[in-house]
Short mmCIF file of C-alpha atoms in Angstrom, two decimals:
data_model
loop_
_atom_site.label_atom_id
_atom_site.label_comp_id
_atom_site.label_asym_id
_atom_site.label_seq_id
_atom_site.Cartn_x
_atom_site.Cartn_y
_atom_site.Cartn_z
CA MET A 5 -0.19 0.19 -0.02
CA LYS A 6 2.82 2.28 0.99
CA LEU A 7 4.57 1.39 -2.30
CA MET A 8 1.44 2.59 -4.21
CA LYS A 9 1.36 5.71 -2.67
CA ILE A 10 5.07 6.51 -3.22
CA VAL A 11 4.45 5.66 -6.85
CA ALA A 12 1.20 7.90 -7.11
CA THR A 13 3.12 10.81 -5.50
CA LEU A 14 6.07 10.21 -7.98
CA MET A 15 3.71 10.39 -10.85
CA VAL A 16 2.02 13.44 -9.55
CA THR A 17 5.36 15.23 -8.98
CA LEU A 18 6.45 14.25 -12.66
CA MET A 19 3.29 15.56 -14.31
CA LEU A 20 3.49 18.82 -12.26
CA ALA A 21 7.11 19.19 -13.24
CA ALA A 22 5.96 18.78 -16.91
CA LEU A 23 3.40 21.49 -16.78
CA PRO A 24 5.77 24.47 -17.61
CA ALA A 25 7.13 22.74 -20.67
CA LEU A 26 3.62 21.84 -21.91
CA THR A 27 2.57 25.39 -21.13
CA LEU A 28 5.33 26.88 -23.18
CA ALA A 29 4.37 24.50 -26.16
CA GLU A 30 0.82 25.80 -26.09
CA ASP A 31 1.85 29.48 -25.82
CA ALA A 32 4.20 29.25 -28.83
CA TYR A 33 2.76 30.80 -31.72
CA GLY A 34 3.26 30.52 -35.40
CA SER A 35 7.11 29.97 -36.59
CA ALA A 36 8.01 30.18 -32.84
CA ALA A 37 6.39 26.60 -32.33
CA VAL A 38 7.89 25.02 -35.30
CA THR A 39 11.10 22.74 -34.95
CA ALA A 40 13.22 21.65 -37.99
CA GLY A 41 13.11 17.97 -38.61
CA GLN A 42 9.73 17.41 -36.51
CA THR A 43 6.80 16.04 -38.55
CA TYR A 44 3.40 17.89 -38.51
CA THR A 45 0.02 16.96 -39.63
CA LEU A 46 -1.65 19.30 -42.59
CA GLU A 47 -3.86 20.76 -40.13
CA GLN A 48 -0.84 21.55 -37.72
CA MET A 49 0.91 23.14 -40.86
CA LEU A 50 -1.82 25.14 -41.97
CA THR A 51 -2.59 26.64 -38.49
CA LEU A 52 1.00 27.39 -37.66
CA ALA A 53 1.40 29.09 -40.97
CA ILE A 54 -1.58 31.30 -40.59
CA GLN A 55 -0.57 32.13 -36.98
CA ASP A 56 2.69 33.39 -38.27
CA GLU A 57 0.98 35.28 -40.76
CA TYR A 58 -1.34 36.91 -38.33
CA MET A 59 1.51 37.82 -36.05
CA ALA A 60 3.28 39.67 -38.94
CA GLN A 61 0.27 41.42 -39.80
CA ALA A 62 -0.29 42.44 -36.25
CA GLU A 63 3.12 43.49 -35.60
CA TYR A 64 3.38 45.53 -38.62
CA ALA A 65 0.14 47.12 -38.01
CA ALA A 66 1.34 48.21 -34.38
CA ILE A 67 4.47 49.50 -36.30
CA LEU A 68 2.57 51.53 -38.74
CA ASN A 69 0.20 52.96 -36.21
CA SER A 70 3.18 54.25 -33.93
CA TYR A 71 5.60 55.34 -36.63
CA GLY A 72 3.58 56.40 -39.61
CA THR A 73 3.32 54.92 -43.05
CA ASP A 74 6.40 56.36 -44.82
CA ASN A 75 8.08 53.14 -44.71
CA ALA A 76 8.45 49.84 -45.98
CA PHE A 77 5.90 48.25 -43.75
CA ALA A 78 2.98 50.23 -45.67
CA ASN A 79 3.30 47.89 -48.58
CA ILE A 80 4.21 44.72 -46.70
CA ILE A 81 1.35 44.75 -44.64
CA LYS A 82 -1.00 44.70 -47.53
CA ALA A 83 0.97 41.41 -48.64
CA GLU A 84 0.34 39.88 -45.38
CA GLY A 85 -3.40 40.30 -45.80
CA THR A 86 -3.04 38.45 -49.10
CA HIS A 87 -1.02 35.77 -47.54
CA ILE A 88 -3.83 35.24 -44.94
CA ALA A 89 -6.50 34.93 -47.56
CA LEU A 90 -4.25 32.47 -49.42
CA LEU A 91 -4.15 30.26 -46.36
CA LYS A 92 -7.95 30.57 -45.49
CA THR A 93 -8.90 28.99 -48.80
CA LEU A 94 -6.63 25.99 -48.02
CA PHE A 95 -8.61 25.80 -44.55
CA GLU A 96 -11.85 25.73 -46.69
CA THR A 97 -10.65 23.38 -49.15
CA TYR A 98 -9.66 20.60 -46.52
CA GLY A 99 -12.31 21.31 -43.97
CA PHE A 100 -10.20 22.44 -41.04
CA THR A 101 -11.32 24.91 -38.43
CA LEU A 102 -9.75 28.34 -39.08
CA PRO A 103 -7.96 29.52 -35.82
CA ALA A 104 -8.97 32.85 -34.43
CA ASP A 105 -6.62 35.59 -34.99
CA THR A 106 -5.26 36.44 -31.30
CA ALA A 107 -1.99 37.93 -32.73
CA ALA A 108 -2.72 41.50 -31.52
CA ASP A 109 -2.54 40.57 -28.03
CA LYS A 110 0.92 38.95 -28.53
CA ALA A 111 2.45 41.60 -30.69
CA VAL A 112 5.19 43.75 -29.17
CA LEU A 113 5.84 47.24 -30.49
CA PRO A 114 9.73 47.86 -31.15
CA ALA A 115 11.32 51.06 -29.43
CA SER A 116 11.87 52.67 -32.72
CA LEU A 117 11.44 52.49 -36.48
CA VAL A 118 15.08 51.42 -36.89
CA GLU A 119 14.56 48.53 -34.41
CA ALA A 120 11.43 47.64 -36.20
CA TYR A 121 13.30 46.82 -39.23
CA THR A 122 15.57 44.55 -37.41
CA VAL A 123 12.41 42.90 -35.77
CA GLY A 124 11.04 42.65 -39.44
CA VAL A 125 14.24 40.87 -40.49
CA ALA A 126 14.00 38.24 -37.64
CA ALA A 127 10.44 37.65 -38.30
CA GLU A 128 10.79 37.04 -42.11
CA ASN A 129 13.84 34.67 -41.36
CA ALA A 130 11.67 32.82 -39.07
CA ASN A 131 8.80 32.52 -41.40
CA ILE A 132 11.19 31.21 -44.22
CA ALA A 133 12.54 28.66 -41.76
CA MET A 134 8.95 27.47 -40.86
CA TYR A 135 8.10 26.99 -44.30
CA GLU A 136 11.42 25.30 -45.27
CA ALA A 137 10.48 22.75 -42.41
CA PHE A 138 7.13 22.16 -43.89
CA LEU A 139 8.37 21.83 -47.37
CA ALA A 140 10.74 19.09 -46.16
CA GLN A 141 7.84 16.76 -45.61
CA SER A 142 7.12 14.53 -48.58
CA ASP A 143 3.34 14.05 -47.84
CA LEU A 144 2.23 17.58 -48.68
CA PRO A 145 -0.44 17.86 -51.34
CA ASP A 146 0.37 19.65 -54.38
CA ASP A 147 -1.85 22.83 -53.59
CA VAL A 148 -0.26 23.18 -50.27
CA ARG A 149 3.11 22.76 -51.37
CA GLY A 150 2.78 25.36 -53.88
CA ALA A 151 1.25 27.80 -51.64
CA PHE A 152 3.85 27.32 -49.09
CA VAL A 153 6.75 27.89 -51.74
CA ALA A 154 4.83 31.05 -52.64
CA LEU A 155 4.62 32.03 -49.26
CA GLN A 156 8.29 31.50 -48.49
CA ASN A 157 9.40 33.43 -51.77
CA ALA A 158 7.16 36.41 -50.81
CA SER A 159 8.87 36.33 -47.25
CA ARG A 160 12.18 36.48 -48.99
CA SER A 161 11.19 39.58 -50.77
CA HIS A 162 10.09 41.18 -47.46
CA LEU A 163 13.48 40.14 -45.98
CA THR A 164 15.23 42.07 -48.76
CA ALA A 165 13.23 45.06 -48.23
CA PHE A 166 13.66 45.02 -44.51
CA THR A 167 17.33 44.09 -44.63
CA ARG A 168 17.83 47.08 -47.08
CA ASN A 169 16.05 49.59 -44.87
CA ALA A 170 17.79 48.39 -41.45
CA ASP A 171 21.29 48.72 -43.29
CA LYS A 172 20.09 52.25 -44.04
CA ASP A 173 19.32 52.88 -40.38
CA GLY A 174 15.58 52.58 -41.22
CA LEU A 175 15.13 55.98 -43.01
CA GLY A 176 12.07 54.70 -44.92
CA LEU A 177 10.73 57.13 -47.48
CA ARG A 178 12.02 60.17 -48.72
CA ASN A 179 10.32 62.70 -51.03
CA GLY A 180 7.64 60.20 -51.88
CA ARG A 181 10.01 57.26 -52.56
CA SER A 182 11.08 54.43 -50.38
CA ASP A 183 14.76 54.22 -49.71
CA ASP A 184 14.91 50.76 -51.05
CA GLN A 185 13.69 51.81 -54.53
CA ASP A 186 16.84 53.75 -55.41
CA GLY A 187 15.27 55.06 -58.74
CA ARG A 188 14.29 51.42 -59.99
CA ASN A 189 10.54 51.73 -59.10
CA SER A 190 9.37 52.99 -62.36
CA GLN A 191 9.48 50.76 -65.47
CA ASN A 192 11.02 53.91 -67.76
CA GLY A 193 13.27 55.01 -65.16
CA ASN A 194 11.62 58.42 -64.66
CA GLY A 195 10.51 58.30 -61.04
CA ASN A 196 10.49 61.75 -59.92
CA GLY A 197 10.14 61.46 -56.12
CA ASN A 198 6.85 62.95 -55.80
CA GLY A 199 4.62 60.03 -55.80
CA ASN A 200 4.54 59.44 -59.35
CA GLY A 201 7.69 57.25 -59.37
CA GLY A 202 5.91 54.66 -57.41
CA ALA A 203 5.15 55.85 -54.12
CA ASP A 204 3.55 53.58 -51.59
CA GLY A 205 0.01 54.94 -52.58
CA ASP A 206 -0.03 53.79 -56.18
CA SER A 207 2.32 50.55 -56.38
CA ASP A 208 -0.48 48.35 -55.16
CA THR A 209 -2.64 49.44 -57.88
CA ALA A 210 0.32 49.09 -60.55
CA ALA A 211 1.31 45.66 -59.23
CA ARG A 212 -2.20 44.28 -59.66
CA LYS A 213 -1.98 45.64 -63.19
CA GLY A 214 1.17 43.86 -63.67
CA ALA A 215 -0.25 40.81 -62.35
CA ARG A 216 -3.19 40.79 -64.61
CA ALA A 217 -0.91 41.34 -67.64
CA GLY A 218 1.19 38.34 -66.57
CA ASN A 219 -0.49 35.34 -65.13
CA ASP A 220 -4.09 35.68 -64.26
CA THR A 221 -4.06 32.31 -62.42
CA CYS A 222 -1.32 33.38 -59.96
CA PRO A 223 -2.32 32.12 -56.64
CA LEU A 224 -0.19 34.91 -54.72
CA TYR A 225 -0.47 38.70 -55.31
CA ASP A 226 2.15 40.64 -53.41
CA ALA A 227 2.67 44.24 -54.07
CA THR A 228 5.95 44.62 -52.54
CA ALA A 229 7.74 42.16 -55.25
CA GLY A 230 8.81 43.16 -58.81
CA THR A 231 8.37 39.44 -59.75
CA CYS A 232 5.38 37.69 -58.82
CA ALA A 233 6.36 35.09 -55.79
CA GLY A 234 3.47 32.75 -56.62
CA CYS A 235 4.33 32.25 -60.46
CA ASP A 236 7.78 34.19 -61.12
CA THR A 237 6.20 36.37 -63.85
CA GLN A 238 7.79 39.79 -64.01
CA ARG A 239 5.53 42.42 -62.96
CA SER A 240 4.74 45.23 -65.41
CA GLY A 241 3.98 47.33 -62.43
CA ARG A 242 6.25 49.06 -60.04
CA GLY A 243 6.57 46.77 -56.98
CA ARG A 244 8.65 47.80 -54.01
CA ASN A 245 11.52 45.67 -54.89
CA ALA A 246 11.57 45.76 -58.64
CA LYS A 247 14.99 45.63 -60.22
#
């Protein structure tokens, strides 16, 4: 009888000791919960992916609200909404329950715009690594694999924009042009810095026109990229990272 009590006590102790680890696992969100080499179910992958896109959208929204819209985050947040929409279609296709967007409660505002670019670099690197882990699984359906590849490519474009701005101390836009455009935002090279050369306000519309002129079936529209991340079609519009 005493032995049974001792065993029961040990079991309870072990369970209590494991609770912090379980809580950490449950609290992990998006790419923070992904471990390279681990196998995930399709529903788990889609859930983690959309959580990470939720988080990016929430963080970038907080940055824009605090530091204004004259910076690289203005266009990239539009792309995050498109990423979320793409993942939502996969939830519908496979009949999975769409997770609630609680990212705003978890987002932390960087201390400055300069720091925000560094945070953006880290977030996009983590996002890229997450999709890399998912793409390593051999059992992905073709439509899911295609979406993950497109989303990963889009994150690489965002990473380029954030890295460039971080290297320039987060100066963002100057005279209606983003620092990372460097005169390459106009197809004919005549951007004049007053908004006509591809300021944030019109690049979204221009890139959409470019997408229609290229591949109408493109699964992923991204206003921040000169080349479509979904189909590799060169935009005729003026995406932020056009070269």
